[in-house]
mmCIF file of C-alpha atoms and ligand atoms in Angstrom:
data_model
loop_
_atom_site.group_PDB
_atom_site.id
_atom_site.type_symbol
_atom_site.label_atom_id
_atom_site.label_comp_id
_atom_site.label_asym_id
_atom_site.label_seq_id
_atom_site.Cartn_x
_atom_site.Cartn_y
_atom_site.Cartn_z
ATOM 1 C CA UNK A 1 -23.430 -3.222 8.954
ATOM 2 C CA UNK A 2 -24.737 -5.977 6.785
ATOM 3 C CA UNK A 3 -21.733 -6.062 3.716
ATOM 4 C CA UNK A 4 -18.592 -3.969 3.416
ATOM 5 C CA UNK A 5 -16.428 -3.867 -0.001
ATOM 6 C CA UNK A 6 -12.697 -3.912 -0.359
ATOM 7 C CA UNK A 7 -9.963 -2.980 -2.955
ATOM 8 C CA UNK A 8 -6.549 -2.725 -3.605
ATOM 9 C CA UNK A 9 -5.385 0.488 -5.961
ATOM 10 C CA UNK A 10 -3.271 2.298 -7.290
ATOM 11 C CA UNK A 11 0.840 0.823 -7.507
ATOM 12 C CA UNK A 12 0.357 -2.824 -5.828
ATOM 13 C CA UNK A 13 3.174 -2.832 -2.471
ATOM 14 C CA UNK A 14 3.900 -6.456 -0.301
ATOM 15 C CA UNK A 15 1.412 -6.047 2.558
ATOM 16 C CA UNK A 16 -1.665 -5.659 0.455
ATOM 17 C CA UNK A 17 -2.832 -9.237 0.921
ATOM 18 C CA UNK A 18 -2.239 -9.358 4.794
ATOM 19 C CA UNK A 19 -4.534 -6.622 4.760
ATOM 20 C CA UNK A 20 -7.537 -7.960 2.894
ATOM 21 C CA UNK A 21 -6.975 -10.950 4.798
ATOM 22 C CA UNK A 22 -7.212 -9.553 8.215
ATOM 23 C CA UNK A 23 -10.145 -7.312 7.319
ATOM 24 C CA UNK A 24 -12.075 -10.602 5.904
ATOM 25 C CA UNK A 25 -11.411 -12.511 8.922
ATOM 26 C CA UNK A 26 -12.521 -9.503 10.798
ATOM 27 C CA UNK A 27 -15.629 -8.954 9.312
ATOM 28 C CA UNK A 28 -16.565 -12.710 9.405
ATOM 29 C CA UNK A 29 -16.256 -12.675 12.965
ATOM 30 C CA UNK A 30 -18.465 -9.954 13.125
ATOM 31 C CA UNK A 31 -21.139 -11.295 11.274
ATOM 32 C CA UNK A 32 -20.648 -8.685 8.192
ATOM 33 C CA UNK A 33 -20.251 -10.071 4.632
ATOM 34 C CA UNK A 34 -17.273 -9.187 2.350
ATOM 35 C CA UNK A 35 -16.527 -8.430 -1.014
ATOM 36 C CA UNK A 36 -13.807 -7.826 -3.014
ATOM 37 C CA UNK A 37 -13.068 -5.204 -6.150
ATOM 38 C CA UNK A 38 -10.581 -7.037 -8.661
ATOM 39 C CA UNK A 39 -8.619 -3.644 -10.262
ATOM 40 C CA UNK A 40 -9.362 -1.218 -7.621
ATOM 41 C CA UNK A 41 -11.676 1.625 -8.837
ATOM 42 C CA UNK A 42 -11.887 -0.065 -12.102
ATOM 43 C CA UNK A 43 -13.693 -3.253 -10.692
ATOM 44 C CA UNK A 44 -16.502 -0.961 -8.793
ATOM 45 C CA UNK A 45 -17.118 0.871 -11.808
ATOM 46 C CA UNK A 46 -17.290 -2.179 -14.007
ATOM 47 C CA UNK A 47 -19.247 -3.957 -11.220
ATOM 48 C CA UNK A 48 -16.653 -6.871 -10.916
ATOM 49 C CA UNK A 49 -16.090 -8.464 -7.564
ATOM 50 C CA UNK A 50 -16.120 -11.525 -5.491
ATOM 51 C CA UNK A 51 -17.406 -12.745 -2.627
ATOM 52 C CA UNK A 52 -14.473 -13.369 0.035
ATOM 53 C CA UNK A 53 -14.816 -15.907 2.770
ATOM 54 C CA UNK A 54 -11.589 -17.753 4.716
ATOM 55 C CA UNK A 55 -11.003 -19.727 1.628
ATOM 56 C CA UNK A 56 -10.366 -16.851 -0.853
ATOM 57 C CA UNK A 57 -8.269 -15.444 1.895
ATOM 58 C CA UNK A 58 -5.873 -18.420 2.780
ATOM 59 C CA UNK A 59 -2.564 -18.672 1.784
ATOM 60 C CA UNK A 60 -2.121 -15.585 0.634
ATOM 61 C CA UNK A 61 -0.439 -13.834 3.474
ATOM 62 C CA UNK A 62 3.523 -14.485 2.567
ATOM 63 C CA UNK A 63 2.702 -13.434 -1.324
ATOM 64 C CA UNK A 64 3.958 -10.172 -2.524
ATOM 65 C CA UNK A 65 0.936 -7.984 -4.589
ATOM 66 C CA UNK A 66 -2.234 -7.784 -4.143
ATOM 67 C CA UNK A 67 -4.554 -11.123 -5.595
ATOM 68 C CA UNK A 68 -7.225 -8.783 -5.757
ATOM 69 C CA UNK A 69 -4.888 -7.061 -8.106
ATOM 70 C CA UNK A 70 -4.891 -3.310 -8.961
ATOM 71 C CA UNK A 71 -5.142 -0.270 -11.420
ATOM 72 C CA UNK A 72 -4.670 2.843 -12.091
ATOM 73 C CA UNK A 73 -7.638 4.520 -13.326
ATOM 74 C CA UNK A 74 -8.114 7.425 -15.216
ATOM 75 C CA UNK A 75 -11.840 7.041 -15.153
ATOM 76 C CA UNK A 76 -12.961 7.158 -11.452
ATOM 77 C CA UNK A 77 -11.967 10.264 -11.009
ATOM 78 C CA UNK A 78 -15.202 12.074 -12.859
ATOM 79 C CA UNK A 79 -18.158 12.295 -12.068
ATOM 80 C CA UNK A 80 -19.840 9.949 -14.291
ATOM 81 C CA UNK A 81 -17.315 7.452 -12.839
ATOM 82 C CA UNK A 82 -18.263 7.846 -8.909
ATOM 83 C CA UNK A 83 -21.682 7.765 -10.101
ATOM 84 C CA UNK A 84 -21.547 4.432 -11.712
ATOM 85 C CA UNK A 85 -19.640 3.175 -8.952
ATOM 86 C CA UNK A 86 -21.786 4.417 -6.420
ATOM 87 C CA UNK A 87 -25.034 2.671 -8.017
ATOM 88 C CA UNK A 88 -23.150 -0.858 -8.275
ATOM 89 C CA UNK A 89 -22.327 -0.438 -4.400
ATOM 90 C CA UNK A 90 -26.227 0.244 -3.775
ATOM 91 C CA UNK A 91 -27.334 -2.351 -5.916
ATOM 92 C CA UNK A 92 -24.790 -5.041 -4.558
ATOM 93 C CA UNK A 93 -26.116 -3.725 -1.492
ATOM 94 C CA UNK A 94 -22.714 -2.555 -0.328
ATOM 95 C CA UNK A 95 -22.777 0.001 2.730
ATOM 96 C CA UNK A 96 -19.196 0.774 3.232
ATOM 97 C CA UNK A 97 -15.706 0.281 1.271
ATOM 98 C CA UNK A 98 -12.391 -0.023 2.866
ATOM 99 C CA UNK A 99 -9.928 1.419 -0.087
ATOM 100 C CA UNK A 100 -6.257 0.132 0.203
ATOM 101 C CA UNK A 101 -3.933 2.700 -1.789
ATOM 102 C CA UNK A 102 -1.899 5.600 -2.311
ATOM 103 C CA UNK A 103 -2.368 9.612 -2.545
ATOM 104 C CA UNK A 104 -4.324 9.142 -5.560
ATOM 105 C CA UNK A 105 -6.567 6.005 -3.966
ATOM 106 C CA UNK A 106 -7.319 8.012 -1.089
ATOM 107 C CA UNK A 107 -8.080 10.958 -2.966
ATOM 108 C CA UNK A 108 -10.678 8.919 -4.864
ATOM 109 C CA UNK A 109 -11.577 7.659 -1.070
ATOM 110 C CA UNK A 110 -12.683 11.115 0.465
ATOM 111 C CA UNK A 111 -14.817 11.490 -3.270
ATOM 112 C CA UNK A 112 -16.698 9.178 -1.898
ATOM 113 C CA UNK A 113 -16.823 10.116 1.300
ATOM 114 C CA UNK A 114 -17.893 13.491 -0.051
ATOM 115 C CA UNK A 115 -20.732 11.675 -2.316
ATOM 116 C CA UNK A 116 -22.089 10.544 1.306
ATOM 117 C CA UNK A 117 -20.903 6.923 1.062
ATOM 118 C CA UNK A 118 -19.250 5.351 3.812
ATOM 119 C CA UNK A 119 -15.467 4.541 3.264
ATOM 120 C CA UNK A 120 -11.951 3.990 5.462
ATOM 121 C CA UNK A 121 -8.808 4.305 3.945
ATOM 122 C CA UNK A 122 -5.845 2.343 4.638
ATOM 123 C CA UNK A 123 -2.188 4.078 3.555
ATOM 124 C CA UNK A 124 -0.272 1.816 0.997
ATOM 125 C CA UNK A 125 2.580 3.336 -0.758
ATOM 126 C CA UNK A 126 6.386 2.022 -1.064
ATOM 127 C CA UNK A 127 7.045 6.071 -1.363
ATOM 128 C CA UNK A 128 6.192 6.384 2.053
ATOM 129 C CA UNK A 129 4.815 9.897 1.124
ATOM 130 C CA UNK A 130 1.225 10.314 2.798
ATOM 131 C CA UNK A 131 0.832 12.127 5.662
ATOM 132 C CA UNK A 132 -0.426 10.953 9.258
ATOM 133 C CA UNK A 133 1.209 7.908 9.024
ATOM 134 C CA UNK A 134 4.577 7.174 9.772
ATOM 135 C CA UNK A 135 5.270 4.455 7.567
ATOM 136 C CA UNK A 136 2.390 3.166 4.825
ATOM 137 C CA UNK A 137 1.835 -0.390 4.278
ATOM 138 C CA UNK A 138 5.058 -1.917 1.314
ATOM 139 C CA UNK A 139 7.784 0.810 2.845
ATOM 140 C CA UNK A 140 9.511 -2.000 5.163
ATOM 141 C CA UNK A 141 9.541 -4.597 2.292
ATOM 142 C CA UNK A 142 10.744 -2.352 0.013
ATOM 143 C CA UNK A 143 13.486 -1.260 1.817
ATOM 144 C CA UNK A 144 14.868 -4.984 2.496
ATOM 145 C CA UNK A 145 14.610 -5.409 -1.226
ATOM 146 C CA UNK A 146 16.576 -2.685 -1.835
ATOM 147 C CA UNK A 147 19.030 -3.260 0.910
ATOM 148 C CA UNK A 148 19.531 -6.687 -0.693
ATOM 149 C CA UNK A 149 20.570 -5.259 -3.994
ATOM 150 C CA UNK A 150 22.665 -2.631 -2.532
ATOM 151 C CA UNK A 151 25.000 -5.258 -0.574
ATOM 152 C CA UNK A 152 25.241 -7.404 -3.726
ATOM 153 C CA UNK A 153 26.342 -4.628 -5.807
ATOM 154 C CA UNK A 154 28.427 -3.277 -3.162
ATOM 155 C CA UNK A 155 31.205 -6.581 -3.616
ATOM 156 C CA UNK A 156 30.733 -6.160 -7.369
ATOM 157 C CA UNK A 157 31.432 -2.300 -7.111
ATOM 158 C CA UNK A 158 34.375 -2.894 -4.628
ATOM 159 C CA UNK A 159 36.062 -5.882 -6.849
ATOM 160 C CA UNK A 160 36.282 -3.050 -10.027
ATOM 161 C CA UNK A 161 36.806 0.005 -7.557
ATOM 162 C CA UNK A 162 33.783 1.583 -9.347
ATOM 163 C CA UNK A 163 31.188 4.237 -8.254
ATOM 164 C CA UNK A 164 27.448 3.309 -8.262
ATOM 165 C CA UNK A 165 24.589 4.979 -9.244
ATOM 166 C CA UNK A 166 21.665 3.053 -7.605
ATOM 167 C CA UNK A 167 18.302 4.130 -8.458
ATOM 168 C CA UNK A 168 15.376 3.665 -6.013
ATOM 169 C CA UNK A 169 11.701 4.386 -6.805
ATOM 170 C CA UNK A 170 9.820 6.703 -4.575
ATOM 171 C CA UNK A 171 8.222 9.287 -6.846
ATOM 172 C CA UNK A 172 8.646 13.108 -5.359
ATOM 173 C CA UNK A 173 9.755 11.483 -2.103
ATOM 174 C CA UNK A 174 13.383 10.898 -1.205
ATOM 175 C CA UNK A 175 11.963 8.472 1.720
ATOM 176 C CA UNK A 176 13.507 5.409 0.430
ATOM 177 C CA UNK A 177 17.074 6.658 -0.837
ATOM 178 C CA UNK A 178 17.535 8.284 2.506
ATOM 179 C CA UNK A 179 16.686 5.498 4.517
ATOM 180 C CA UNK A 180 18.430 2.754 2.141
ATOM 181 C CA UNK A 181 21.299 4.897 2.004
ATOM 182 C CA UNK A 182 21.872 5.111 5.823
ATOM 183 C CA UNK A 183 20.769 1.367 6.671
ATOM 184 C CA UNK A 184 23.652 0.174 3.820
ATOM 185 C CA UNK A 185 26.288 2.746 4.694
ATOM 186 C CA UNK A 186 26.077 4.271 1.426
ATOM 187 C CA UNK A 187 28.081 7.313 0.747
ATOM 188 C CA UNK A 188 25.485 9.328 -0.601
ATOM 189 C CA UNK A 189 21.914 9.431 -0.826
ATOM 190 C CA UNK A 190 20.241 11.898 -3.484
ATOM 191 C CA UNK A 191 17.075 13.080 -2.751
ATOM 192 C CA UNK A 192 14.619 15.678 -3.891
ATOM 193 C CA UNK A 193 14.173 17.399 -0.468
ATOM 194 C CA UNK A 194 17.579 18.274 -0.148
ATOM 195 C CA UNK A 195 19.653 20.172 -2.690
ATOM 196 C CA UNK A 196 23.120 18.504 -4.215
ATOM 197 C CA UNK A 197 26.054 20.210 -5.543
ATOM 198 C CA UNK A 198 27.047 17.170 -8.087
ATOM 199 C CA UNK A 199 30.873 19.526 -8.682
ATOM 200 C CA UNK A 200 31.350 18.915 -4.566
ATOM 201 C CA UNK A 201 30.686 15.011 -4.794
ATOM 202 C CA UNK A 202 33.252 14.433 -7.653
ATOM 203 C CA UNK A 203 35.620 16.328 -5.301
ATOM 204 C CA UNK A 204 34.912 14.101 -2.109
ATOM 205 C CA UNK A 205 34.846 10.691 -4.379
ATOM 206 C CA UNK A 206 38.339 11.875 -6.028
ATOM 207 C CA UNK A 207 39.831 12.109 -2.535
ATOM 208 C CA UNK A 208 38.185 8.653 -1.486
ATOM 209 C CA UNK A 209 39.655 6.889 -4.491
ATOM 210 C CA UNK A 210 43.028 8.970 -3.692
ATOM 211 C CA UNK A 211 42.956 7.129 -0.158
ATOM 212 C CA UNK A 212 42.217 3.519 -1.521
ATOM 213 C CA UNK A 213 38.657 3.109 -0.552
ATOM 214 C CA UNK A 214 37.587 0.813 -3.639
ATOM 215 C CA UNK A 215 34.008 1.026 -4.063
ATOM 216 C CA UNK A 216 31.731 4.477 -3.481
ATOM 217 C CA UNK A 217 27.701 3.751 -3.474
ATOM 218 C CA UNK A 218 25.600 6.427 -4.528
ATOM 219 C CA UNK A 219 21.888 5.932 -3.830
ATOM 220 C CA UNK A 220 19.644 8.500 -5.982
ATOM 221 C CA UNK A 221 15.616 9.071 -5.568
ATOM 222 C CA UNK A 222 13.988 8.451 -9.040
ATOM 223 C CA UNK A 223 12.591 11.915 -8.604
ATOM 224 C CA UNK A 224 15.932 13.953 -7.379
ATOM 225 C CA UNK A 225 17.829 13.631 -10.945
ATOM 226 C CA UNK A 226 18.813 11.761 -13.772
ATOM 227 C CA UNK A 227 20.916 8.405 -12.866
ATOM 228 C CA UNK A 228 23.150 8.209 -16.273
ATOM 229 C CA UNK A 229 23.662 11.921 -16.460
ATOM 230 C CA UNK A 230 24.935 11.515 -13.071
ATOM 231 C CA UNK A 231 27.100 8.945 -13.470
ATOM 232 C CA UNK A 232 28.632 10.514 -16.719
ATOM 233 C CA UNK A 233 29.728 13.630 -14.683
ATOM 234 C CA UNK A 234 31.118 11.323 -12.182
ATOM 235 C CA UNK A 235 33.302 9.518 -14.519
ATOM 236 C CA UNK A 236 33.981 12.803 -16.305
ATOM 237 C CA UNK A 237 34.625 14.609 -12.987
ATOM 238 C CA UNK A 238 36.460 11.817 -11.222
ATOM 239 C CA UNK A 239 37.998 9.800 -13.396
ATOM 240 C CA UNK A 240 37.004 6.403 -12.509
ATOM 241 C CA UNK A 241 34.437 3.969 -13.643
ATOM 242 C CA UNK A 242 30.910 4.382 -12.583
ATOM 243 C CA UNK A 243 27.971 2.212 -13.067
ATOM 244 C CA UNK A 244 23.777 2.337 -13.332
ATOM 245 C CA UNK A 245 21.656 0.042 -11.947
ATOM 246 C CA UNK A 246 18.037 1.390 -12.066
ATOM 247 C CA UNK A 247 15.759 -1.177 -9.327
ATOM 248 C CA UNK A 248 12.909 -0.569 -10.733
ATOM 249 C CA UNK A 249 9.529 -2.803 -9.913
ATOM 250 C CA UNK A 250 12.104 -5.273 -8.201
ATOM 251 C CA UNK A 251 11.136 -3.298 -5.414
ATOM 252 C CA UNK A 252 7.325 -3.621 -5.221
ATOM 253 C CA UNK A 253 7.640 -6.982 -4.862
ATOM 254 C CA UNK A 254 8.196 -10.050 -2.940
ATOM 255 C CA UNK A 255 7.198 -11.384 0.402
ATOM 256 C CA UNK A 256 6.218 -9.148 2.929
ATOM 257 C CA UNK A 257 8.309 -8.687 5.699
ATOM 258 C CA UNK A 258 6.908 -9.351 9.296
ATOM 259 C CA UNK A 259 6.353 -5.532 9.915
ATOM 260 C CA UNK A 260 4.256 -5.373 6.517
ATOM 261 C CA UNK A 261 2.296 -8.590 7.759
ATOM 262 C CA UNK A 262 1.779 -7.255 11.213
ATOM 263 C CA UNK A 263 1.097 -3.519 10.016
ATOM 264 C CA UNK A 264 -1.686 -4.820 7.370
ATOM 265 C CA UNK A 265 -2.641 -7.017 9.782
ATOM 266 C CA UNK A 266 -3.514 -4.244 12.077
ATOM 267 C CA UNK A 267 -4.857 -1.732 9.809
ATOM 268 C CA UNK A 268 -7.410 -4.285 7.873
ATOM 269 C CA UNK A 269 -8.653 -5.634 11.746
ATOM 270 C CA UNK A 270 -8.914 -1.629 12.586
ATOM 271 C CA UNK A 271 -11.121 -0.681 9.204
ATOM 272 C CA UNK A 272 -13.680 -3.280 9.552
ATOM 273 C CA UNK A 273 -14.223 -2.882 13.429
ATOM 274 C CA UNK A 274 -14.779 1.201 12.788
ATOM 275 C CA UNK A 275 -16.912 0.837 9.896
ATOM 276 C CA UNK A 276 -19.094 -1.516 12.404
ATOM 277 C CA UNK A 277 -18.864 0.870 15.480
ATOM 278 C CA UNK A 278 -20.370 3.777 12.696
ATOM 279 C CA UNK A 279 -16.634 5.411 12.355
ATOM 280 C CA UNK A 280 -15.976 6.446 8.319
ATOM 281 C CA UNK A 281 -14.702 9.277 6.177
ATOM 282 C CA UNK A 282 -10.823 8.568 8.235
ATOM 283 C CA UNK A 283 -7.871 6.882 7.159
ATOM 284 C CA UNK A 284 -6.066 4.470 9.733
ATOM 285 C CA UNK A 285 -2.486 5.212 10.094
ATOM 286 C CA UNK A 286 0.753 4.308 12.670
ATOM 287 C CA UNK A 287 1.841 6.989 15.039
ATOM 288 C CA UNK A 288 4.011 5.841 17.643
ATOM 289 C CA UNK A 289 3.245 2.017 17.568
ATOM 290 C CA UNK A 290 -0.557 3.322 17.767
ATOM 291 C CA UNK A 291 -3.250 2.759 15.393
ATOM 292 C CA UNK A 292 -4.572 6.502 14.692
ATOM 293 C CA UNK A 293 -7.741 7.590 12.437
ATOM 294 C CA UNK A 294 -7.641 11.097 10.490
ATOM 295 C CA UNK A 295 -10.333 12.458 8.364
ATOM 296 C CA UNK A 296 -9.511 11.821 4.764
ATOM 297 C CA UNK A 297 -10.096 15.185 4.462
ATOM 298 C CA UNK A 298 -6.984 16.205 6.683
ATOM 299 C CA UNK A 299 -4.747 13.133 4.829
ATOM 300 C CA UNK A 300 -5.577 14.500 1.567
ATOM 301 C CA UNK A 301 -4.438 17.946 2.039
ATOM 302 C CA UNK A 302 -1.666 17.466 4.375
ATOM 303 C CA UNK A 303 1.854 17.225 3.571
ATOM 304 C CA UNK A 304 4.011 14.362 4.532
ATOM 305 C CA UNK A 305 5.716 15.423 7.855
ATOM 306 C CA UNK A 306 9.504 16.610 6.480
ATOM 307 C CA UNK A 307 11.397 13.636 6.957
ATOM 308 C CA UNK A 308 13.626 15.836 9.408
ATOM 309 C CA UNK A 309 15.117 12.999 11.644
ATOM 310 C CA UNK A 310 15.767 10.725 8.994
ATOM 311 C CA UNK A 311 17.939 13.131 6.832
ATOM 312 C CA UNK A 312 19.629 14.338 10.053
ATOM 313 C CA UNK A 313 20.819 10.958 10.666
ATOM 314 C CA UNK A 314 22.189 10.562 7.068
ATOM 315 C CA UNK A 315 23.530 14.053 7.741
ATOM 316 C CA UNK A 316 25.046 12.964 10.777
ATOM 317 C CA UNK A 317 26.456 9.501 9.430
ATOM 318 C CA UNK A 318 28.097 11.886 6.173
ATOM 319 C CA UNK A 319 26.057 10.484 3.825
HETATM 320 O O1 LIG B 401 3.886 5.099 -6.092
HETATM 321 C C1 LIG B 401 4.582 3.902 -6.122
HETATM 322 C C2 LIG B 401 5.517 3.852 -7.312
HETATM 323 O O2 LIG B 401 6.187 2.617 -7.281
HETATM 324 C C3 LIG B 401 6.495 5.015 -7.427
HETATM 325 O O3 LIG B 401 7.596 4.898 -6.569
HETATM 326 C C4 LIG B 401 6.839 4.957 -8.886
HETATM 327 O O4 LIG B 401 7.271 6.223 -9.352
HETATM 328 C C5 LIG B 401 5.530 4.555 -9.530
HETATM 329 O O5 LIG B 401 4.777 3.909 -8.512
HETATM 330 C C6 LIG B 401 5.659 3.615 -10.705
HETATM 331 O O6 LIG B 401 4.394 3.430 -11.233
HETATM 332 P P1 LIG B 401 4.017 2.277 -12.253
HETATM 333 O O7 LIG B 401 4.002 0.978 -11.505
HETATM 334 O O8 LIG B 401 2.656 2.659 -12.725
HETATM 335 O O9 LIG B 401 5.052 2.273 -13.327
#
C-alpha cells in the first residue's frame, strides 16, 4: 500500500481531527503516503486534496471540526458521481480511502466498496445512531456541551421557578436527550423511541410546583416533537412559566473531550494498519473497550442496537 486518501463528511463532530491525525502519523510510520479530501465526497469528485505530512497534522488535535472540513453532498450518490471520483483516486494513484462520517458517509463508503475500491469506514455521528458501535466518534463531546448548558439553565430556571424545554439535536435518535437527561438529573427526557403522554406530564409538573420544587427541566430529542408546542401546553396545562432554548450547532462543537481524542485516536491508528495488512470493505467500531471491524455491508443495513439499558436507567431514575 503505496498512498491511502482520507475525508471527513457529512455533519462535522469534535474528534474528527484526532482522527486524521492519528491515521497520518500511522501511515507515515508505515511508509504509506497520505492525502486528504477538503469537503468530503465533494473534494474526490472535484479532485481537491492535499498532501498531509506531520506538519498539516500538528496542532490540530484540541480543535473542534474537522480542518479538512466537510459536506453534504447530493452529488456522490449517482453514478456519474462515484465514477468521477473513482477516476481521480486512480489517477492520483490512490489505492484505498478511509471515510470519516455518518449513516449517509458510510453509505457512500460501501458504494465504493461495491465499485471494487478499497475503503474503511470510521463511525462519526453526535446522534450516536449507527450500529456496531457503541458510541461514534463527537457523542462524548457533545454530551459535555450539552450538560454544560443544561446546569446553566438549570439556576436560571430555578431563580423564576420555570419549566424548560431544552432541545438537543440527534436526528431520529433519542441517544442524546436520554443520556443528557439522566447525567443532569433532568425530569424528563423526550425521545422518539419511547411514546409520551404530554396530558400525564402537566399532571406530574403541577404536583411538583404544588410541593415547592422551583425549577422542572425537560430535555426533548429534535426528532420526538415540537419544543414551543410543548412548552405552550405546559404553560396552558400547568400554569406556570415555561421556557425554549433550542442548542442547536452549539453542540457540534468545541474541543474534544479526552474520550473523543483517545477514541479517534484509536480508530484512525486501526484504519490505516488494516488497509496495510489487505483488510477493507469494514467499518471500525467500539464494543466493549475493543476495537471491532464489520462489513459495511452489515453497518449499513443494521439498526442501531435499542438503546435498552440507557432508557431503563432513565426509567429507573423517573425521568
Ligand atoms: O447528524 C448530525 C446532526 O447534527 C443531527 O443531529 C442534526 O439533525 C443534523 O446533523 C443537522 O444538520 P446540519 O448541520 O446540516 O444542519
Amino acid at each position: 500500500m503505496k498512498k491511502i486518501g482520507i475525508l471527513t463528511s457529512g455533519g462535522d463532530c469534535s474528534g474528527m481531527n484526532a482522527t486524521v491525525r492519528a491515521a497520518v502519523r500511522t501511515g507515515l510510520r508505515l511508509g504509506v503516503e497520505m492525502v486528504g479530501f477538503r469537503k468530503g465526497y465533494l473534494g474526490l469528485m472535484r479532485n481537491d486534496w492535499l498532501h498531509l505530512d506531520t506538519k498539516a497534522v500538528s496542532g490540530i488535535m484540541h480543535r473542534g471540526g474537522t480542518f479538512l472540513q466537510s459536506a453534504r453532498s447530493r452529488e456522490f450518490p449517482t453514478a456519474e458521481g462515484q465514477q468521477q471520483a473513482l477516476e481521480n483516486l486512480r489517477q492520483l494513484g490512490v489505492e484505498a480511502l478511509i471515510v470519516i462520517g455518518g449513516d449517509g458517509s458510510l453509505n457512500g463508503a460501501l458504494a465504493l466498496h461495491r465499485l471494487g475500491f478499497p475503503v474503511i469506514g470510521i463511525p462519526a455521528s453526535i446522534d450516536n445512531d449507527i450500529p456496531f458501535t457503541d458510541m461514534a466518534l463527537g457523542v462524548d463531546t457533545a454530551l459535555n456541551n450539552i450538560i454544560y448548558a443544561v446546569d446553566c439553565i438549570k439556576d436560571t430556571a430555578s431563580s423564576h421557578a420555570r419549566a424548560f424545554i431544552i432541545e438537543v439535536m440527534g436526528r431520529h435518535s433519542g441517544y442524546l436527550a436520554s443520556v443528557a437527561a439522566t447525567a443532569s438529573g433532568a425530569e424528563y427526557a423526550l425521545v422518539p423511541e419511547v411514546k409520551f403522554d404530554l396530558a400525564e406530564i402537566c399532571q406530574q409538573l403541577r404536583q411538583r410546583f404544588d410541593e415547592g420544587r422551583d425549577n422542572a427541566i425537560i430535555i426533548l430529542a429534535e426528532g420526538a416533537g415540537h419544543a414551543q408546542e410543548i412548552a405552550d401546553s405546559i404553560k396552558d396545562g400547568v400554569g406556570f412559566e415555561t421556557r425554549v432554548t433550542v442548542l442547536g450547532h452549539y453542540q457540534r462543537g468545541g474541543a474534544p473531550t479526552v474520550f473523543d481524542r483517545l477514541l479517534g485516536s484509536r480508530f484512525g491508528k486501526k484504519s490505516v494498519e488494516m488497509l496495510v495488512s489487505g483488510q477493507q470493505g469494514v467499518m471500525v467500531g467500539l464494543s466493549c473497550n475493543a476495537i471491532l471491524a464489520t462489513p459495511l455491508e452489515d453497518v449499513t443495513k443494521g439498526e442501531k442496537r435499542p438503546q435498552d439499558e440507557v432508557l431503563r436507567l432513565a426509567e429507573m431514575l423517573g425521568i
